[in-house]
mmCIF file of C-alpha atoms in Angstrom:
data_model
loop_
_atom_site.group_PDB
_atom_site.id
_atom_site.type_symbol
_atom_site.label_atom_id
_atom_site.label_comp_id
_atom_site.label_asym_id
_atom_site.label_seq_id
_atom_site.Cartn_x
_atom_site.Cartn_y
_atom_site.Cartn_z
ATOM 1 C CA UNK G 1 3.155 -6.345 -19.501
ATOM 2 C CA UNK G 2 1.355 -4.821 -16.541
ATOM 3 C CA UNK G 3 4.022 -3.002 -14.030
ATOM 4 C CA UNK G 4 3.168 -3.999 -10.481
ATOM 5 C CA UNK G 5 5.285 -1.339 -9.019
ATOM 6 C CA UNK G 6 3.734 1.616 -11.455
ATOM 7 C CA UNK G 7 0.885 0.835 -10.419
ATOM 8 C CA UNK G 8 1.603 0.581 -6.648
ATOM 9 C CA UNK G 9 2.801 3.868 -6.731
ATOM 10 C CA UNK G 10 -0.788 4.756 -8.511
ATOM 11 C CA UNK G 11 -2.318 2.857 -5.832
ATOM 12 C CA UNK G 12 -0.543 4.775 -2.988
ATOM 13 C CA UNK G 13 -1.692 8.309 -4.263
ATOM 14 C CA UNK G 14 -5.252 7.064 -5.178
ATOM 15 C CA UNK G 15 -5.466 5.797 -1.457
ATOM 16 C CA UNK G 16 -3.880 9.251 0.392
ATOM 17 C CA UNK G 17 -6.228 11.039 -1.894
ATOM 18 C CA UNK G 18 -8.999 8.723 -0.348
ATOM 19 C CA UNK G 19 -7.921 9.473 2.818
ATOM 20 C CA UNK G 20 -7.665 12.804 2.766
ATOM 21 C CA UNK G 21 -10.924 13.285 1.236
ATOM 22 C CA UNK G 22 -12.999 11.245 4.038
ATOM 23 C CA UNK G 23 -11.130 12.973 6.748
ATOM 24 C CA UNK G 24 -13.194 15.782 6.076
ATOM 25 C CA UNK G 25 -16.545 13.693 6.710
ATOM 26 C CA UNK G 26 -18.046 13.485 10.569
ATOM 27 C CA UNK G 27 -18.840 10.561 12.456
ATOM 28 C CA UNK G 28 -23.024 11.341 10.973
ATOM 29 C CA UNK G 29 -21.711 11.529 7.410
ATOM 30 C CA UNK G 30 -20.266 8.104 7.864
ATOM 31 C CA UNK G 31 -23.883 6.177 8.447
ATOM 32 C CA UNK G 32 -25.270 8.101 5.539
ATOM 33 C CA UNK G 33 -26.254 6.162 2.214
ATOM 34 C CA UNK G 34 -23.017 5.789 -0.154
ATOM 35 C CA UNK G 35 -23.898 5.794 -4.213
ATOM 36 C CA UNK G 36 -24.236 1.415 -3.823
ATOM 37 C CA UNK G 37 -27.443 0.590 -2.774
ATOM 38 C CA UNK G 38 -28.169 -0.855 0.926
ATOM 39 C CA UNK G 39 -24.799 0.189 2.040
ATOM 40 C CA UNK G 40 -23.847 3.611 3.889
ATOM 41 C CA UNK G 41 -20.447 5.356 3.294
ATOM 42 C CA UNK G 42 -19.357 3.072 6.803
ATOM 43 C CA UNK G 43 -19.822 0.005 4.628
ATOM 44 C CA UNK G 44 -17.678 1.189 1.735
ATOM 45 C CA UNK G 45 -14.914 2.074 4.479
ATOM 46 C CA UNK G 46 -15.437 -1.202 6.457
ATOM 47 C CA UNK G 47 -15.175 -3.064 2.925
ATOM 48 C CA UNK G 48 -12.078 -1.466 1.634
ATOM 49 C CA UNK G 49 -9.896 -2.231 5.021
ATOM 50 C CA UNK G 50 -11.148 -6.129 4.794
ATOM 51 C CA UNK G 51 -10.105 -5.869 1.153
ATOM 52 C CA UNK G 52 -6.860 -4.723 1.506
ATOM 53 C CA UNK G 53 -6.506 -7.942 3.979
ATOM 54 C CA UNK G 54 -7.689 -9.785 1.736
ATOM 55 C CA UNK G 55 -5.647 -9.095 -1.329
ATOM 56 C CA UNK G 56 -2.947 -9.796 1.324
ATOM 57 C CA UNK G 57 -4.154 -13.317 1.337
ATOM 58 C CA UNK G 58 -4.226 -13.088 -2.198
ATOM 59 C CA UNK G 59 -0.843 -12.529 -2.668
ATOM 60 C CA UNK G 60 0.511 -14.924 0.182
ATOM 61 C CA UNK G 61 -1.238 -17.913 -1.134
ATOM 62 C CA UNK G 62 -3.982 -17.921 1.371
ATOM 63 C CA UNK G 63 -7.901 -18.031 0.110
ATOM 64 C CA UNK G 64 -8.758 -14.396 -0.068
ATOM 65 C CA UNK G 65 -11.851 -14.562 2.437
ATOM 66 C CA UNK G 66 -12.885 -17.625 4.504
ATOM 67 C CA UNK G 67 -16.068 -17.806 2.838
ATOM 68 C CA UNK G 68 -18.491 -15.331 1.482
ATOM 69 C CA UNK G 69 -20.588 -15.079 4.568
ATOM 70 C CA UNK G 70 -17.593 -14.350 6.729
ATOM 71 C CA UNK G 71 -17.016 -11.541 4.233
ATOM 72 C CA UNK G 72 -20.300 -9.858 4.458
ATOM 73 C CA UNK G 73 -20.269 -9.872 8.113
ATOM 74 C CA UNK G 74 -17.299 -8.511 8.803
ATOM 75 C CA UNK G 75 -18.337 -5.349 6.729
ATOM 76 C CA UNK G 76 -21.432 -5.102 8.464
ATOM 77 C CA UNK G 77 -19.950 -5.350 12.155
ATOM 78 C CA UNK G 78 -17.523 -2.240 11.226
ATOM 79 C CA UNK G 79 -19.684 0.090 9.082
ATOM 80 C CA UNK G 80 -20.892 1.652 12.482
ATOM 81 C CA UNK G 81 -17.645 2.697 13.521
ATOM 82 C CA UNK G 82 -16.962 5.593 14.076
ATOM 83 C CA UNK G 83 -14.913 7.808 11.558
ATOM 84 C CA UNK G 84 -11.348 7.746 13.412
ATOM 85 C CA UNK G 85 -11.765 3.872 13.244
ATOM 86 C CA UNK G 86 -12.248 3.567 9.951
ATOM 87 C CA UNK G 87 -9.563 5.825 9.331
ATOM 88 C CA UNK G 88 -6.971 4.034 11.503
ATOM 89 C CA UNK G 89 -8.263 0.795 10.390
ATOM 90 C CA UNK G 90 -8.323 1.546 6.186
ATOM 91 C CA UNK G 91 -4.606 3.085 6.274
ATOM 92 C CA UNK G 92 -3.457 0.353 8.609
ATOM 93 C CA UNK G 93 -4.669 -2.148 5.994
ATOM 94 C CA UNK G 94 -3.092 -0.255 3.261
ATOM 95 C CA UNK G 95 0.133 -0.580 4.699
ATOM 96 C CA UNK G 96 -0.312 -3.870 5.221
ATOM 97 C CA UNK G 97 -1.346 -4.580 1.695
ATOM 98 C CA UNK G 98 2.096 -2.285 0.430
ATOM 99 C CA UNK G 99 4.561 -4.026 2.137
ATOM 100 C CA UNK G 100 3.036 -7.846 0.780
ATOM 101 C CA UNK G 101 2.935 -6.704 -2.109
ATOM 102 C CA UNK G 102 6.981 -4.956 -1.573
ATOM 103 C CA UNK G 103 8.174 -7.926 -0.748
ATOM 104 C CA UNK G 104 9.980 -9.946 -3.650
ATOM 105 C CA UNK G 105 7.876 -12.504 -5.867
ATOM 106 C CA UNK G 106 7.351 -14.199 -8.892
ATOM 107 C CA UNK G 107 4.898 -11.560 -10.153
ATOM 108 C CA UNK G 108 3.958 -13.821 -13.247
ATOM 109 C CA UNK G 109 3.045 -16.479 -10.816
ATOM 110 C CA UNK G 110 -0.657 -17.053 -10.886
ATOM 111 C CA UNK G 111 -3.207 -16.148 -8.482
ATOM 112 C CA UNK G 112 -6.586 -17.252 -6.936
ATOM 113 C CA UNK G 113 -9.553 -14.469 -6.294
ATOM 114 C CA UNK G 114 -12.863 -15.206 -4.990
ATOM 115 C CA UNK G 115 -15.670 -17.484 -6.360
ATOM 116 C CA UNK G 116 -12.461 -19.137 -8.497
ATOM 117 C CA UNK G 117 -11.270 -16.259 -10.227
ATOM 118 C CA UNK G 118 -7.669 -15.984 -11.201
ATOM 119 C CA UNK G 119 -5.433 -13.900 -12.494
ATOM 120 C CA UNK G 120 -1.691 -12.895 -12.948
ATOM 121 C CA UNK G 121 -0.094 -11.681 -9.322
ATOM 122 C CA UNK G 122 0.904 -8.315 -11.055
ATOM 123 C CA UNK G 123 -2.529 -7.530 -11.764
ATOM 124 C CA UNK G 124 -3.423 -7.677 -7.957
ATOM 125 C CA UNK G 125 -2.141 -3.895 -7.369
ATOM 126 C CA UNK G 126 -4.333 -2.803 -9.877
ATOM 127 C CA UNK G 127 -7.320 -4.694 -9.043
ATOM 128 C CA UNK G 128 -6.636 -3.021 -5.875
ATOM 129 C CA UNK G 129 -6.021 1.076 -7.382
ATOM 130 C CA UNK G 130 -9.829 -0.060 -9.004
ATOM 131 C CA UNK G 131 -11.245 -0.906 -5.672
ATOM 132 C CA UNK G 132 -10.095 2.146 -4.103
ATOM 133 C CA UNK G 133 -10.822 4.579 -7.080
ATOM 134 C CA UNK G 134 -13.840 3.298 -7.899
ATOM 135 C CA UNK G 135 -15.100 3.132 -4.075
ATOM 136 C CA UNK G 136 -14.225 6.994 -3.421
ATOM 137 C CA UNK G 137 -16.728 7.676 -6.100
ATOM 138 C CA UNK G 138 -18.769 5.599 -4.834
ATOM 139 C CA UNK G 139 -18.771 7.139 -1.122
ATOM 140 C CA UNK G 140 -20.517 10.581 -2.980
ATOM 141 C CA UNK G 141 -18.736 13.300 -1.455
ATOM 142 C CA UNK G 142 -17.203 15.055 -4.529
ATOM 143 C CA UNK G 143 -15.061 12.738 -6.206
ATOM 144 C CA UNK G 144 -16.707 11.814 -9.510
ATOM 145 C CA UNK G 145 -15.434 9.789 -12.246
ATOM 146 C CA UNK G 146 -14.213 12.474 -14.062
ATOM 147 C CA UNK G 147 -11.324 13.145 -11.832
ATOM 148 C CA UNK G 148 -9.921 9.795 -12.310
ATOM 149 C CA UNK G 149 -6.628 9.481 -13.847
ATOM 150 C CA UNK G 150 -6.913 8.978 -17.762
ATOM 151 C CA UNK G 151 -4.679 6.258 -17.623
ATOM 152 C CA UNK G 152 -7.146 4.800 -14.649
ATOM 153 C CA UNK G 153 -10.012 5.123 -17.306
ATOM 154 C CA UNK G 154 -8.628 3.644 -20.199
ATOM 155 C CA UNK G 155 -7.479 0.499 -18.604
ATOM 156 C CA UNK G 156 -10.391 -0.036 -16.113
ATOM 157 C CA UNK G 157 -12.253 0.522 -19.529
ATOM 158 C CA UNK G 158 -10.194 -2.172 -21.296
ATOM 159 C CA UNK G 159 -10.585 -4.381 -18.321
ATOM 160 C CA UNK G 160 -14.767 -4.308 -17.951
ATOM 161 C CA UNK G 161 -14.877 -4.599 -21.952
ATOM 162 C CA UNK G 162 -12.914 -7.799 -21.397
ATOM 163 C CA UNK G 163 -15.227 -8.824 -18.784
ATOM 164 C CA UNK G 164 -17.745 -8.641 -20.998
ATOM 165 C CA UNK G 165 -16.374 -10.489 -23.977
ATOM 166 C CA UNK G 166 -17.510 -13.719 -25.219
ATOM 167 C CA UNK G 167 -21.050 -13.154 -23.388
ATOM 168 C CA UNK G 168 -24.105 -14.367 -25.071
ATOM 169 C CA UNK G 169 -26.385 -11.851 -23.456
ATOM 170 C CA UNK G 170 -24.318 -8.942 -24.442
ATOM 171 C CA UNK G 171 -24.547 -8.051 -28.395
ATOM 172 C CA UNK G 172 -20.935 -8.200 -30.783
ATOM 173 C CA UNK G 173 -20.439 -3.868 -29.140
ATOM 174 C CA UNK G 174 -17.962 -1.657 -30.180
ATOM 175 C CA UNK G 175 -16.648 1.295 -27.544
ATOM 176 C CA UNK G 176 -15.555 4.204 -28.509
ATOM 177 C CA UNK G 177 -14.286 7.491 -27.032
ATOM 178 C CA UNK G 178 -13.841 9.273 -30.443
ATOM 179 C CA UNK G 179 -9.766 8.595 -30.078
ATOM 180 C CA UNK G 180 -10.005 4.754 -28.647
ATOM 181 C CA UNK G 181 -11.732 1.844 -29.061
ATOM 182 C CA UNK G 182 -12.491 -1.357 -27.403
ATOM 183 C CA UNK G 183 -14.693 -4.604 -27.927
ATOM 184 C CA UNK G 184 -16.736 -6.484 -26.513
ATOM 185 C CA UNK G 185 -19.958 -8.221 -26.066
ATOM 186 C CA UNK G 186 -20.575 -12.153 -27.948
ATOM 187 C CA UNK G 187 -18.224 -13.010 -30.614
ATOM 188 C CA UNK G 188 -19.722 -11.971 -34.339
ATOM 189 C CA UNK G 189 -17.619 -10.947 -37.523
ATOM 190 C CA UNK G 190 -18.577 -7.012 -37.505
ATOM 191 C CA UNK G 191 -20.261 -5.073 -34.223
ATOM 192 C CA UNK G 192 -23.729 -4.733 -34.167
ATOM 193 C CA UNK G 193 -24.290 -1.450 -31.748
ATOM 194 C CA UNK G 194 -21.249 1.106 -31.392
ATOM 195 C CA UNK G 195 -21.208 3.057 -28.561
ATOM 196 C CA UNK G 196 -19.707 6.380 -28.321
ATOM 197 C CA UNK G 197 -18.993 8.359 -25.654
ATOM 198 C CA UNK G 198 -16.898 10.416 -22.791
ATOM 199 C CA UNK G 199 -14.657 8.213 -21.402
ATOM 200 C CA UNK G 200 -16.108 9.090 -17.450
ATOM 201 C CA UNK G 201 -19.530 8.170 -19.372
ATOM 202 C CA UNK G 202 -18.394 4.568 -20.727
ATOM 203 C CA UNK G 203 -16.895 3.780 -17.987
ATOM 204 C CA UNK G 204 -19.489 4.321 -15.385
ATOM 205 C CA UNK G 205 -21.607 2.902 -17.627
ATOM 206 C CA UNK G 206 -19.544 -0.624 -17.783
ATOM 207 C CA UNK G 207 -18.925 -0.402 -14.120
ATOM 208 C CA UNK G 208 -23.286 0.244 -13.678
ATOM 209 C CA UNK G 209 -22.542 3.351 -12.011
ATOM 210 C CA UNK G 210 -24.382 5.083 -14.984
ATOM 211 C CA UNK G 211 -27.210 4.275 -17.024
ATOM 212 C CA UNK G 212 -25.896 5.039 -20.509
ATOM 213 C CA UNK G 213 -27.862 8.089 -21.032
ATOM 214 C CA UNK G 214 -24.751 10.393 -22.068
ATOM 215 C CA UNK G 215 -23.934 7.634 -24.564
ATOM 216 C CA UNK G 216 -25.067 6.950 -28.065
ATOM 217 C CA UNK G 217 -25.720 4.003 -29.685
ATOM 218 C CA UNK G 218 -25.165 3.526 -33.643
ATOM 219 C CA UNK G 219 -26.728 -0.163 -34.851
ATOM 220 C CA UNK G 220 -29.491 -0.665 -32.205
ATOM 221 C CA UNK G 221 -30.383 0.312 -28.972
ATOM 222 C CA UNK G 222 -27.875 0.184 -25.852
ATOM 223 C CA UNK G 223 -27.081 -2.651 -24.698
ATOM 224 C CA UNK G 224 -28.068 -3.986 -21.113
ATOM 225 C CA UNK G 225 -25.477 -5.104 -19.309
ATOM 226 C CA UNK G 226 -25.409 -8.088 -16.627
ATOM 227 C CA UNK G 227 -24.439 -7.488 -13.302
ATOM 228 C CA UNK G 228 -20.882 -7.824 -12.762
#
């Protein structure tokens, strides 16, 4: 059973670590390209303060944005800001997003994400520690996948495998790290490509933050994986 307030606690240090790691940027470094195409290091800040409102929604029963447009533009009106801003503005919204989720609940009750997606209310702090961890990679100032907390790895891990699972596209694949191992891909009797690898490599390659070169494939060739 997932523990909500474990992983708050996991979700408080990932974000201070965040935090103290852009503090050290200038207001320049902030319109410079992030690691995610089209969007500088000011959209990745912009769109983790809307998210943390947004999850707030999430939890309080509201839709989590009004509408995918309304989403988009709010990131792209505050990338420019200047760093302070963001600053203020992304630890502001963390605290918001802490005390929703402090307050009491039924944490087995379930919950709606965007484009329909739902899922138990005590996985919302993690989906939150992924959007943060995953994100200060992504911002490409030091912070690279291998720093992540094991226990980080292995679930985010578990989680994309899952996402995976049951797609047509996606060949019967078994993951391993040498020690662990995970499924995924179209339902079949017996996997038809394992793929072995670091566990910093498998996961940025099920996350599409890496292409899968560091991995090898037993069975048949890597698979390509859709866009999540």
């Amino acid at each position: 059973m997932t523990d909500h307030a474990r992983d708050l606690a996991s979700l408080r240090d990932a974000t201070d670590r965040l935090l103290s790691a852009a503090a050290a940027l200038d207001n320049a470094a902030v319109t410079e390209p992030s690691r995610l195409p089209g969007w500088t290091r000011g959209h990745l800040l912009a769109h983790l303060a809307r998210n943390a409102d947004a999850l707030v929604n999430v939890l309080q029963g509201r839709p989590m944005y009004a509408s995918a447009e309304a989403r988009d533009a709010d990131i792209e009106r505050d990338a420019p800001r200047p760093l302070d801003v963001h600053l203020a503005d992304l630890r502001e919204s963390a605290e918001r997003f802490v005390r929703a989720a402090d307050a009491p609940a039924d944490w087995s009750r379930t919950v709606e994400l965007r484009n329909g997606v739902t899922d138990a209310a005590a996985r919302v702090p993690f989906r939150r520690w992924i959007e943060v961890a995953l994100h200060h990679v992504d911002l490409g100032i030091g912070y690279e996948l291998e720093e992540l907390p094991p226990e980080f790895t292995e679930r985010e891990t578990a989680f994309l495998a899952d996402r995976f699972t049951g797609r047509p596209d996606v060949p019967a694949t078994r993951l391993t790290d040498g020690t662990r191992a995970w499924s995924t891909g179209r339902a079949a009797d017996a996997p038809e490509v394992t793929v072995t690898g670091r566990p910093a490599d498998l996961l940025g390659w099920l996350s599409g933050r890496r292409d899968g070169a560091a991995l090898t494939a037993q069975g048949g060739t890597l698979p390509v994986l859709p866009p999540l």
